[in-house]
Short mmCIF file of N, CA, C and O in Angstrom, two decimals:
data_model
loop_
_atom_site.label_atom_id
_atom_site.label_comp_id
_atom_site.label_asym_id
_atom_site.label_seq_id
_atom_site.Cartn_x
_atom_site.Cartn_y
_atom_site.Cartn_z
N LEU A 1 340.24 90.28 153.77
CA LEU A 1 338.92 90.88 153.82
C LEU A 1 338.36 90.80 155.23
O LEU A 1 338.61 89.84 155.96
N ALA A 2 337.56 91.77 155.54
CA ALA A 2 336.89 91.77 156.83
C ALA A 2 335.83 90.67 156.86
O ALA A 2 335.28 90.29 155.82
N ASP A 3 335.55 90.15 158.05
CA ASP A 3 334.53 89.11 158.18
C ASP A 3 333.17 89.57 157.68
O ASP A 3 332.35 88.77 157.24
N SER A 4 332.92 90.87 157.75
CA SER A 4 331.63 91.40 157.34
C SER A 4 331.52 91.58 155.82
O SER A 4 330.44 91.84 155.30
N ALA A 5 332.63 91.43 155.11
CA ALA A 5 332.61 91.60 153.65
C ALA A 5 331.92 90.42 153.00
O ALA A 5 332.06 89.27 153.42
N THR A 6 331.13 90.72 151.97
CA THR A 6 330.51 89.65 151.20
C THR A 6 331.29 89.45 149.91
O THR A 6 331.79 90.39 149.32
N VAL A 7 331.39 88.22 149.50
CA VAL A 7 332.14 87.87 148.30
C VAL A 7 331.16 87.19 147.34
O VAL A 7 330.56 86.17 147.68
N ASP A 8 331.02 87.77 146.15
CA ASP A 8 330.09 87.22 145.17
C ASP A 8 330.37 85.75 144.88
O ASP A 8 329.44 84.96 144.72
N LEU A 9 331.63 85.39 144.79
CA LEU A 9 331.98 84.01 144.49
C LEU A 9 331.46 83.07 145.57
O LEU A 9 330.93 82.01 145.26
N HIS A 10 331.59 83.45 146.82
CA HIS A 10 331.10 82.59 147.91
C HIS A 10 329.59 82.41 147.81
O HIS A 10 329.08 81.30 148.00
N PHE A 11 328.87 83.50 147.53
CA PHE A 11 327.42 83.41 147.34
C PHE A 11 327.10 82.43 146.22
O PHE A 11 326.24 81.55 146.36
N ALA A 12 327.77 82.58 145.09
CA ALA A 12 327.50 81.74 143.93
C ALA A 12 327.88 80.28 144.18
O ALA A 12 327.17 79.36 143.77
N GLN A 13 328.99 80.04 144.88
CA GLN A 13 329.37 78.67 145.21
C GLN A 13 328.34 78.03 146.13
O GLN A 13 327.96 76.87 145.92
N ASP A 14 327.90 78.76 147.14
CA ASP A 14 326.86 78.24 148.03
C ASP A 14 325.59 77.93 147.27
O ASP A 14 324.93 76.90 147.50
N LEU A 15 325.21 78.81 146.35
CA LEU A 15 324.04 78.60 145.51
C LEU A 15 324.18 77.31 144.71
O LEU A 15 323.27 76.48 144.69
N ALA A 16 325.30 77.14 144.04
CA ALA A 16 325.51 75.93 143.24
C ALA A 16 325.43 74.67 144.09
O ALA A 16 324.80 73.68 143.68
N HIS A 17 326.00 74.71 145.28
CA HIS A 17 325.95 73.53 146.15
C HIS A 17 324.53 73.23 146.60
O HIS A 17 324.13 72.06 146.66
N ARG A 18 323.72 74.27 146.89
CA ARG A 18 322.31 74.05 147.26
C ARG A 18 321.56 73.43 146.09
O ARG A 18 320.77 72.50 146.27
N LEU A 19 321.79 73.94 144.89
CA LEU A 19 321.12 73.39 143.72
C LEU A 19 321.47 71.92 143.52
O LEU A 19 320.61 71.11 143.15
N LEU A 20 322.71 71.57 143.78
CA LEU A 20 323.15 70.18 143.61
C LEU A 20 322.55 69.25 144.67
O LEU A 20 322.44 68.05 144.44
N LEU A 21 322.15 69.82 145.80
CA LEU A 21 321.49 69.01 146.83
C LEU A 21 320.07 68.63 146.43
O LEU A 21 319.50 67.69 146.97
N GLY A 22 319.50 69.38 145.51
CA GLY A 22 318.17 69.05 145.02
C GLY A 22 317.11 70.02 145.47
O GLY A 22 317.37 70.98 146.20
N VAL A 23 315.92 69.74 145.03
CA VAL A 23 314.81 70.66 145.20
C VAL A 23 314.51 70.98 146.67
O VAL A 23 314.07 72.08 146.99
N GLU A 24 314.76 70.05 147.57
CA GLU A 24 314.47 70.28 148.99
C GLU A 24 315.36 71.35 149.60
O GLU A 24 314.97 72.03 150.55
N ALA A 25 316.56 71.51 149.09
CA ALA A 25 317.52 72.47 149.65
C ALA A 25 317.38 73.87 149.05
O ALA A 25 317.94 74.83 149.56
N VAL A 26 316.61 73.99 147.98
CA VAL A 26 316.52 75.23 147.22
C VAL A 26 315.43 76.13 147.81
O VAL A 26 314.36 75.67 148.17
N VAL A 27 315.75 77.42 147.85
CA VAL A 27 314.76 78.42 148.24
C VAL A 27 314.42 79.26 147.00
O VAL A 27 315.12 79.21 145.99
N ALA A 28 313.37 80.04 147.08
CA ALA A 28 312.87 80.78 145.92
C ALA A 28 313.95 81.64 145.26
O ALA A 28 314.05 81.70 144.04
N ARG A 29 314.76 82.32 146.06
CA ARG A 29 315.78 83.22 145.48
C ARG A 29 316.85 82.47 144.70
O ARG A 29 317.57 83.06 143.90
N ASP A 30 316.95 81.15 144.91
CA ASP A 30 317.94 80.34 144.19
C ASP A 30 317.54 80.10 142.73
O ASP A 30 318.36 79.61 141.95
N LEU A 31 316.32 80.45 142.38
CA LEU A 31 315.82 80.17 141.03
C LEU A 31 315.48 81.45 140.27
O LEU A 31 314.72 81.44 139.33
N THR A 32 316.09 82.55 140.68
CA THR A 32 315.82 83.84 140.06
C THR A 32 316.84 84.14 138.95
O THR A 32 317.87 83.46 138.83
N THR A 33 316.56 85.21 138.21
CA THR A 33 317.49 85.67 137.19
C THR A 33 318.81 86.10 137.83
O THR A 33 319.88 85.87 137.26
N VAL A 34 318.75 86.70 139.01
CA VAL A 34 319.97 87.10 139.72
C VAL A 34 320.82 85.87 140.02
O VAL A 34 322.04 85.88 139.83
N ALA A 35 320.19 84.80 140.47
CA ALA A 35 320.93 83.57 140.76
C ALA A 35 321.54 82.99 139.48
O ALA A 35 322.71 82.59 139.47
N LEU A 36 320.75 82.97 138.42
CA LEU A 36 321.26 82.47 137.14
C LEU A 36 322.46 83.29 136.69
O LEU A 36 323.48 82.73 136.27
N ASN A 37 322.38 84.60 136.82
CA ASN A 37 323.50 85.46 136.42
C ASN A 37 324.73 85.23 137.28
O ASN A 37 325.85 85.29 136.78
N SER A 38 324.53 84.96 138.57
CA SER A 38 325.69 84.73 139.43
C SER A 38 326.43 83.46 139.04
O SER A 38 327.66 83.39 139.14
N LEU A 39 325.70 82.46 138.55
CA LEU A 39 326.35 81.23 138.10
C LEU A 39 326.92 81.37 136.69
O LEU A 39 327.72 80.54 136.26
N SER A 40 326.52 82.40 135.99
CA SER A 40 327.01 82.61 134.62
C SER A 40 328.28 83.43 134.57
O SER A 40 328.87 83.60 133.51
N THR A 41 328.73 83.92 135.71
CA THR A 41 329.88 84.81 135.76
C THR A 41 331.18 84.02 135.88
O THR A 41 331.31 83.14 136.72
N GLU A 42 332.13 84.35 135.02
CA GLU A 42 333.44 83.70 135.05
C GLU A 42 334.29 84.29 136.17
O GLU A 42 334.04 85.39 136.64
N LEU A 43 335.31 83.58 136.53
CA LEU A 43 336.20 83.97 137.63
C LEU A 43 337.47 84.63 137.08
O LEU A 43 338.21 84.01 136.31
N LEU A 44 337.68 85.87 137.43
CA LEU A 44 338.91 86.61 137.11
C LEU A 44 339.36 86.39 135.68
O LEU A 44 340.48 85.94 135.41
N THR A 45 338.51 86.77 134.75
CA THR A 45 338.77 86.48 133.33
C THR A 45 340.02 87.15 132.79
O THR A 45 340.64 86.64 131.86
N ASP A 46 340.39 88.29 133.33
CA ASP A 46 341.56 89.01 132.82
C ASP A 46 342.88 88.50 133.41
O ASP A 46 343.94 88.92 132.97
N TRP A 47 342.82 87.64 134.39
CA TRP A 47 344.02 87.12 135.04
C TRP A 47 344.47 85.86 134.32
O TRP A 47 343.68 84.94 134.12
N GLN A 48 345.72 85.77 133.99
CA GLN A 48 346.26 84.60 133.30
C GLN A 48 347.35 83.90 134.11
O GLN A 48 348.06 83.05 133.59
N ASP A 49 347.48 84.24 135.36
CA ASP A 49 348.50 83.63 136.21
C ASP A 49 348.19 82.14 136.42
O ASP A 49 347.04 81.74 136.55
N ASP A 50 349.25 81.34 136.46
CA ASP A 50 349.08 79.90 136.62
C ASP A 50 348.31 79.53 137.88
O ASP A 50 347.52 78.58 137.86
N TRP A 51 348.50 80.27 138.96
CA TRP A 51 347.88 79.90 140.23
C TRP A 51 346.36 80.02 140.19
O TRP A 51 345.66 79.38 140.97
N ILE A 52 345.82 80.77 139.26
CA ILE A 52 344.37 80.96 139.20
C ILE A 52 343.68 79.90 138.34
O ILE A 52 342.48 79.68 138.45
N LEU A 53 344.43 79.21 137.50
CA LEU A 53 343.83 78.30 136.53
C LEU A 53 343.04 77.16 137.18
O LEU A 53 341.95 76.83 136.73
N GLU A 54 343.57 76.56 138.21
CA GLU A 54 342.88 75.46 138.88
C GLU A 54 341.58 75.93 139.51
O GLU A 54 340.53 75.28 139.37
N GLY A 55 341.62 77.07 140.18
CA GLY A 55 340.41 77.62 140.78
C GLY A 55 339.37 77.98 139.73
O GLY A 55 338.17 77.77 139.93
N ARG A 56 339.82 78.52 138.61
CA ARG A 56 338.90 78.86 137.52
C ARG A 56 338.24 77.60 136.96
O ARG A 56 337.05 77.60 136.67
N GLU A 57 339.01 76.53 136.81
CA GLU A 57 338.46 75.27 136.30
C GLU A 57 337.46 74.67 137.29
O GLU A 57 336.40 74.18 136.89
N ASP A 58 337.80 74.70 138.58
CA ASP A 58 336.87 74.20 139.60
C ASP A 58 335.56 74.98 139.54
O ASP A 58 334.47 74.41 139.61
N TRP A 59 335.65 76.29 139.39
CA TRP A 59 334.45 77.14 139.33
C TRP A 59 333.66 76.85 138.06
O TRP A 59 332.44 76.78 138.06
N ARG A 60 334.34 76.63 136.94
CA ARG A 60 333.65 76.32 135.69
C ARG A 60 332.83 75.04 135.84
O ARG A 60 331.66 75.00 135.46
N GLN A 61 333.43 74.02 136.43
CA GLN A 61 332.72 72.76 136.63
C GLN A 61 331.53 72.93 137.58
O GLN A 61 330.43 72.43 137.31
N LEU A 62 331.75 73.64 138.69
CA LEU A 62 330.69 73.81 139.68
C LEU A 62 329.53 74.62 139.12
O LEU A 62 328.37 74.26 139.27
N ARG A 63 329.84 75.72 138.45
CA ARG A 63 328.76 76.56 137.96
C ARG A 63 328.00 75.90 136.82
O ARG A 63 326.77 76.03 136.72
N THR A 64 328.68 75.14 135.97
CA THR A 64 327.99 74.44 134.89
C THR A 64 327.05 73.39 135.46
O THR A 64 325.88 73.30 135.05
N THR A 65 327.53 72.62 136.40
CA THR A 65 326.70 71.60 137.04
C THR A 65 325.55 72.25 137.80
O THR A 65 324.42 71.74 137.78
N GLY A 66 325.81 73.38 138.46
CA GLY A 66 324.75 74.10 139.16
C GLY A 66 323.68 74.61 138.22
O GLY A 66 322.48 74.52 138.52
N LEU A 67 324.08 75.13 137.06
CA LEU A 67 323.10 75.59 136.07
C LEU A 67 322.27 74.43 135.53
O LEU A 67 321.06 74.57 135.32
N GLU A 68 322.89 73.30 135.32
CA GLU A 68 322.13 72.12 134.88
C GLU A 68 321.12 71.70 135.94
O GLU A 68 319.96 71.39 135.63
N ALA A 69 321.55 71.71 137.20
CA ALA A 69 320.64 71.36 138.29
C ALA A 69 319.50 72.38 138.39
O ALA A 69 318.34 72.01 138.61
N MET A 70 319.83 73.66 138.20
CA MET A 70 318.80 74.70 138.20
C MET A 70 317.77 74.43 137.11
O MET A 70 316.57 74.53 137.33
N SER A 71 318.25 74.07 135.93
CA SER A 71 317.36 73.78 134.82
C SER A 71 316.44 72.60 135.16
O SER A 71 315.23 72.66 134.91
N GLU A 72 316.99 71.56 135.74
CA GLU A 72 316.18 70.39 136.10
C GLU A 72 315.13 70.74 137.13
O GLU A 72 313.96 70.33 137.03
N ILE A 73 315.51 71.52 138.15
CA ILE A 73 314.56 71.91 139.19
C ILE A 73 313.45 72.79 138.60
O ILE A 73 312.27 72.62 138.91
N LEU A 74 313.83 73.74 137.75
CA LEU A 74 312.83 74.61 137.12
C LEU A 74 311.90 73.81 136.22
O LEU A 74 310.70 74.10 136.14
N THR A 75 312.42 72.80 135.54
CA THR A 75 311.57 71.94 134.72
C THR A 75 310.58 71.20 135.61
O THR A 75 309.39 71.15 135.31
N GLU A 76 311.06 70.65 136.73
CA GLU A 76 310.19 69.96 137.68
C GLU A 76 309.12 70.90 138.24
O GLU A 76 308.00 70.48 138.49
N ARG A 77 309.48 72.14 138.44
CA ARG A 77 308.54 73.13 139.00
C ARG A 77 307.69 73.80 137.92
O ARG A 77 307.03 74.79 138.17
N GLU A 78 307.71 73.22 136.74
CA GLU A 78 306.89 73.67 135.61
C GLU A 78 307.17 75.13 135.24
O GLU A 78 306.26 75.92 135.00
N GLN A 79 308.47 75.45 135.18
CA GLN A 79 308.93 76.75 134.70
C GLN A 79 309.92 76.51 133.56
O GLN A 79 311.11 76.82 133.67
N PRO A 80 309.42 75.95 132.46
CA PRO A 80 310.33 75.52 131.39
C PRO A 80 311.06 76.65 130.69
O PRO A 80 312.17 76.44 130.18
N LEU A 81 310.49 77.84 130.62
CA LEU A 81 311.20 78.95 129.97
C LEU A 81 312.47 79.29 130.74
O LEU A 81 313.55 79.41 130.17
N LYS A 82 312.34 79.42 132.07
CA LYS A 82 313.51 79.69 132.90
C LYS A 82 314.46 78.50 132.89
O LYS A 82 315.68 78.66 132.94
N ALA A 83 313.90 77.28 132.81
CA ALA A 83 314.75 76.08 132.74
C ALA A 83 315.60 76.10 131.48
O ALA A 83 316.79 75.78 131.51
N ALA A 84 315.00 76.50 130.36
CA ALA A 84 315.75 76.59 129.11
C ALA A 84 316.83 77.66 129.20
O ALA A 84 317.94 77.47 128.69
N GLN A 85 316.55 78.77 129.88
CA GLN A 85 317.56 79.82 130.04
C GLN A 85 318.76 79.29 130.84
O GLN A 85 319.91 79.56 130.48
N ALA A 86 318.50 78.54 131.90
CA ALA A 86 319.58 77.98 132.70
C ALA A 86 320.39 76.98 131.89
O ALA A 86 321.63 76.96 131.94
N ALA A 87 319.71 76.14 131.12
CA ALA A 87 320.41 75.16 130.29
C ALA A 87 321.27 75.85 129.24
O ALA A 87 322.42 75.46 129.01
N ARG A 88 320.73 76.90 128.60
CA ARG A 88 321.52 77.62 127.60
C ARG A 88 322.72 78.31 128.22
O ARG A 88 323.79 78.41 127.60
N ALA A 89 322.57 78.79 129.46
CA ALA A 89 323.72 79.39 130.15
C ALA A 89 324.81 78.35 130.36
O ALA A 89 326.00 78.63 130.18
N ALA A 90 324.42 77.14 130.73
CA ALA A 90 325.40 76.05 130.88
C ALA A 90 326.06 75.72 129.55
O ALA A 90 327.27 75.48 129.48
N ILE A 91 325.29 75.73 128.48
CA ILE A 91 325.82 75.44 127.15
C ILE A 91 326.82 76.51 126.72
O ILE A 91 327.84 76.20 126.10
N ARG A 92 326.55 77.77 127.05
CA ARG A 92 327.49 78.84 126.70
C ARG A 92 328.84 78.63 127.40
O ARG A 92 329.89 78.95 126.85
N ILE A 93 328.81 78.09 128.59
CA ILE A 93 330.05 77.82 129.33
C ILE A 93 330.81 76.66 128.69
O ILE A 93 332.02 76.72 128.52
N GLU A 94 330.08 75.60 128.37
CA GLU A 94 330.72 74.40 127.83
C GLU A 94 329.86 73.84 126.69
O GLU A 94 328.99 73.00 126.92
N PRO A 95 330.08 74.30 125.47
CA PRO A 95 329.21 73.95 124.35
C PRO A 95 329.12 72.45 124.03
O PRO A 95 328.11 72.01 123.48
N LEU A 96 330.13 71.67 124.36
CA LEU A 96 330.11 70.24 124.03
C LEU A 96 329.58 69.37 125.17
O LEU A 96 329.48 68.15 125.01
N ARG A 97 329.21 69.96 126.26
CA ARG A 97 328.77 69.21 127.44
C ARG A 97 327.35 68.66 127.22
O ARG A 97 326.38 69.39 127.19
N GLU A 98 327.25 67.38 127.10
CA GLU A 98 325.97 66.76 126.75
C GLU A 98 324.91 66.92 127.82
O GLU A 98 323.73 67.11 127.50
N SER A 99 325.28 66.88 129.07
CA SER A 99 324.28 67.01 130.13
C SER A 99 323.55 68.35 130.06
O SER A 99 322.36 68.43 130.37
N ALA A 100 324.21 69.39 129.61
CA ALA A 100 323.56 70.69 129.43
C ALA A 100 322.56 70.64 128.28
O ALA A 100 321.46 71.21 128.37
N HIS A 101 322.91 69.94 127.23
CA HIS A 101 322.00 69.81 126.08
C HIS A 101 320.80 68.94 126.44
O HIS A 101 319.68 69.20 125.98
N ILE A 102 321.01 67.93 127.26
CA ILE A 102 319.90 67.11 127.74
C ILE A 102 318.93 67.98 128.54
O ILE A 102 317.70 67.90 128.37
N ALA A 103 319.46 68.84 129.41
CA ALA A 103 318.61 69.73 130.19
C ALA A 103 317.80 70.65 129.28
O ALA A 103 316.61 70.90 129.53
N LEU A 104 318.42 71.16 128.22
CA LEU A 104 317.71 72.04 127.29
C LEU A 104 316.59 71.30 126.57
O LEU A 104 315.47 71.80 126.47
N VAL A 105 316.88 70.11 126.06
CA VAL A 105 315.86 69.33 125.37
C VAL A 105 314.70 69.02 126.32
O VAL A 105 313.52 69.16 125.95
N ARG A 106 315.00 68.64 127.54
CA ARG A 106 313.94 68.35 128.51
C ARG A 106 313.09 69.59 128.82
O ARG A 106 311.87 69.49 128.97
N ALA A 107 313.73 70.74 128.90
CA ALA A 107 312.99 71.98 129.15
C ALA A 107 312.05 72.27 127.98
O ALA A 107 310.88 72.63 128.20
N HIS A 108 312.53 72.11 126.75
CA HIS A 108 311.67 72.32 125.59
C HIS A 108 310.50 71.35 125.58
O HIS A 108 309.36 71.73 125.29
N LEU A 109 310.77 70.10 125.89
CA LEU A 109 309.70 69.10 125.92
C LEU A 109 308.68 69.41 127.01
O LEU A 109 307.47 69.26 126.80
N ALA A 110 309.14 69.86 128.16
CA ALA A 110 308.23 70.21 129.25
C ALA A 110 307.34 71.39 128.87
O ALA A 110 306.22 71.51 129.36
N HIS A 111 307.82 72.23 128.00
CA HIS A 111 307.05 73.39 127.55
C HIS A 111 306.17 73.05 126.35
O HIS A 111 305.42 73.88 125.86
N GLY A 112 306.27 71.81 125.88
CA GLY A 112 305.48 71.37 124.75
C GLY A 112 306.04 71.79 123.41
O GLY A 112 305.35 71.71 122.39
N ASN A 113 307.28 72.21 123.39
CA ASN A 113 307.93 72.68 122.17
C ASN A 113 308.75 71.55 121.55
O ASN A 113 309.97 71.54 121.62
N ARG A 114 308.04 70.64 120.91
CA ARG A 114 308.71 69.48 120.33
C ARG A 114 309.67 69.88 119.22
O ARG A 114 310.76 69.33 119.12
N SER A 115 309.27 70.84 118.39
CA SER A 115 310.15 71.24 117.29
C SER A 115 311.43 71.88 117.82
O SER A 115 312.51 71.66 117.27
N GLU A 116 311.32 72.66 118.90
CA GLU A 116 312.53 73.25 119.49
C GLU A 116 313.42 72.18 120.11
O GLU A 116 314.64 72.29 120.07
N ALA A 117 312.81 71.16 120.69
CA ALA A 117 313.59 70.06 121.27
C ALA A 117 314.39 69.35 120.17
O ALA A 117 315.58 69.09 120.33
N VAL A 118 313.73 69.07 119.04
CA VAL A 118 314.42 68.41 117.94
C VAL A 118 315.49 69.32 117.36
O VAL A 118 316.61 68.88 117.07
N SER A 119 315.18 70.61 117.22
CA SER A 119 316.18 71.56 116.69
C SER A 119 317.39 71.65 117.60
O SER A 119 318.53 71.69 117.12
N ALA A 120 317.16 71.70 118.90
CA ALA A 120 318.28 71.75 119.86
C ALA A 120 319.13 70.49 119.74
O ALA A 120 320.37 70.55 119.76
N TYR A 121 318.46 69.35 119.62
CA TYR A 121 319.19 68.09 119.44
C TYR A 121 320.03 68.11 118.16
O TYR A 121 321.20 67.73 118.17
N GLU A 122 319.42 68.55 117.07
CA GLU A 122 320.12 68.56 115.78
C GLU A 122 321.32 69.50 115.79
O GLU A 122 322.38 69.18 115.22
N ARG A 123 321.18 70.67 116.43
CA ARG A 123 322.32 71.59 116.53
C ARG A 123 323.46 70.94 117.31
O ARG A 123 324.62 71.03 116.93
N TYR A 124 323.11 70.29 118.40
CA TYR A 124 324.14 69.62 119.21
C TYR A 124 324.77 68.46 118.45
O TYR A 124 325.99 68.28 118.46
N ARG A 125 323.93 67.67 117.76
CA ARG A 125 324.45 66.54 117.00
C ARG A 125 325.48 67.01 115.96
O ARG A 125 326.56 66.44 115.84
N ALA A 126 325.14 68.09 115.26
CA ALA A 126 326.06 68.62 114.24
C ALA A 126 327.34 69.17 114.88
O ALA A 126 328.45 68.95 114.36
N LEU A 127 327.20 69.88 115.97
CA LEU A 127 328.36 70.42 116.69
C LEU A 127 329.29 69.30 117.15
O LEU A 127 330.50 69.35 116.97
N LEU A 128 328.71 68.27 117.74
CA LEU A 128 329.48 67.15 118.25
C LEU A 128 330.18 66.40 117.11
O LEU A 128 331.35 66.03 117.23
N GLN A 129 329.47 66.23 116.01
CA GLN A 129 330.07 65.55 114.85
C GLN A 129 331.24 66.36 114.30
O GLN A 129 332.30 65.82 114.02
N ASP A 130 331.03 67.66 114.15
CA ASP A 130 332.09 68.52 113.61
C ASP A 130 333.30 68.61 114.55
O ASP A 130 334.44 68.57 114.10
N ALA A 131 333.05 68.71 115.84
CA ALA A 131 334.14 68.92 116.79
C ALA A 131 334.88 67.63 117.15
O ALA A 131 336.10 67.64 117.26
N LEU A 132 334.13 66.55 117.32
CA LEU A 132 334.75 65.33 117.84
C LEU A 132 334.53 64.09 116.97
O LEU A 132 335.09 63.03 117.26
N GLY A 133 333.67 64.21 115.97
CA GLY A 133 333.40 63.06 115.11
C GLY A 133 332.60 61.97 115.80
O GLY A 133 332.71 60.80 115.43
N ILE A 134 331.80 62.34 116.78
CA ILE A 134 330.98 61.35 117.48
C ILE A 134 329.52 61.80 117.48
O ILE A 134 329.20 62.95 117.17
N ALA A 135 328.65 60.87 117.84
CA ALA A 135 327.21 61.15 117.90
C ALA A 135 326.80 61.35 119.36
O ALA A 135 327.50 60.92 120.28
N PRO A 136 325.66 61.98 119.57
CA PRO A 136 325.14 62.11 120.95
C PRO A 136 324.86 60.73 121.55
O PRO A 136 324.71 59.74 120.83
N SER A 137 324.78 60.70 122.85
CA SER A 137 324.54 59.45 123.57
C SER A 137 323.14 58.90 123.26
O SER A 137 322.24 59.65 122.84
N PRO A 138 322.95 57.61 123.49
CA PRO A 138 321.61 57.04 123.32
C PRO A 138 320.57 57.73 124.22
O PRO A 138 319.41 57.85 123.81
N LEU A 139 320.96 58.18 125.39
CA LEU A 139 320.02 58.86 126.29
C LEU A 139 319.44 60.10 125.63
O LEU A 139 318.22 60.29 125.60
N LEU A 140 320.29 60.95 125.08
CA LEU A 140 319.81 62.17 124.43
C LEU A 140 319.04 61.83 123.17
O LEU A 140 317.98 62.40 122.90
N THR A 141 319.53 60.90 122.39
CA THR A 141 318.85 60.52 121.16
C THR A 141 317.45 59.98 121.45
O THR A 141 316.50 60.30 120.73
N GLU A 142 317.33 59.21 122.51
CA GLU A 142 316.03 58.64 122.89
C GLU A 142 315.01 59.72 123.24
O GLU A 142 313.81 59.58 122.96
N LEU A 143 315.48 60.83 123.82
CA LEU A 143 314.55 61.90 124.18
C LEU A 143 313.80 62.45 122.97
O LEU A 143 312.65 62.87 123.09
N VAL A 144 314.45 62.47 121.82
CA VAL A 144 313.82 63.04 120.63
C VAL A 144 313.40 62.00 119.60
O VAL A 144 312.68 62.33 118.65
N SER A 145 313.83 60.76 119.76
CA SER A 145 313.55 59.76 118.71
C SER A 145 312.05 59.51 118.54
O SER A 145 311.59 59.32 117.41
N ASN A 146 311.30 59.52 119.60
CA ASN A 146 309.86 59.31 119.50
C ASN A 146 309.18 60.46 118.78
O ASN A 146 308.12 60.28 118.18
N LEU A 147 309.74 61.64 118.84
CA LEU A 147 309.16 62.79 118.19
C LEU A 147 309.28 62.69 116.68
O LEU A 147 308.42 63.15 115.94
N ARG A 148 310.35 62.10 116.24
CA ARG A 148 310.59 61.99 114.79
C ARG A 148 309.70 60.94 114.14
O ARG A 148 309.32 61.08 113.00
N SER A 149 309.40 59.89 114.87
CA SER A 149 308.59 58.82 114.28
C SER A 149 307.10 59.12 114.38
O SER A 149 306.29 58.44 113.77
N ALA A 150 306.74 60.13 115.15
CA ALA A 150 305.31 60.45 115.33
C ALA A 150 304.78 61.26 114.17
O ALA A 150 305.45 61.85 113.42
#
């Protein structure tokens, strides 16, 4: 490729790395729907060659972690609806990943949606039990436990 060519993957990787650096490194365009969509895009989905698998896995990990970081930053910036969208995008990539579910529950709580937080927890708890026979971590359980006793 020519030096002047732009590559969507490079843009998205840079975005994910900025998000992982935290709120100080993020600019406004990093928290847009366009940014969320760029992190939601899979890498060469129609290619099944062995040489692409490692790169695809690296990208899956980076984009999932970036979406979780985006959700956390949006929650801190009091944009819980967009935070929930970023968390759900991470969950679509890796449904059993607990850190994505924690981000979703926190976004719901920040928006004052206690029932949605509990529902999100319960869906994850059932999924985790069915898939792996285990319960969510104490950290996630603690986020919603006070809501149930209230």
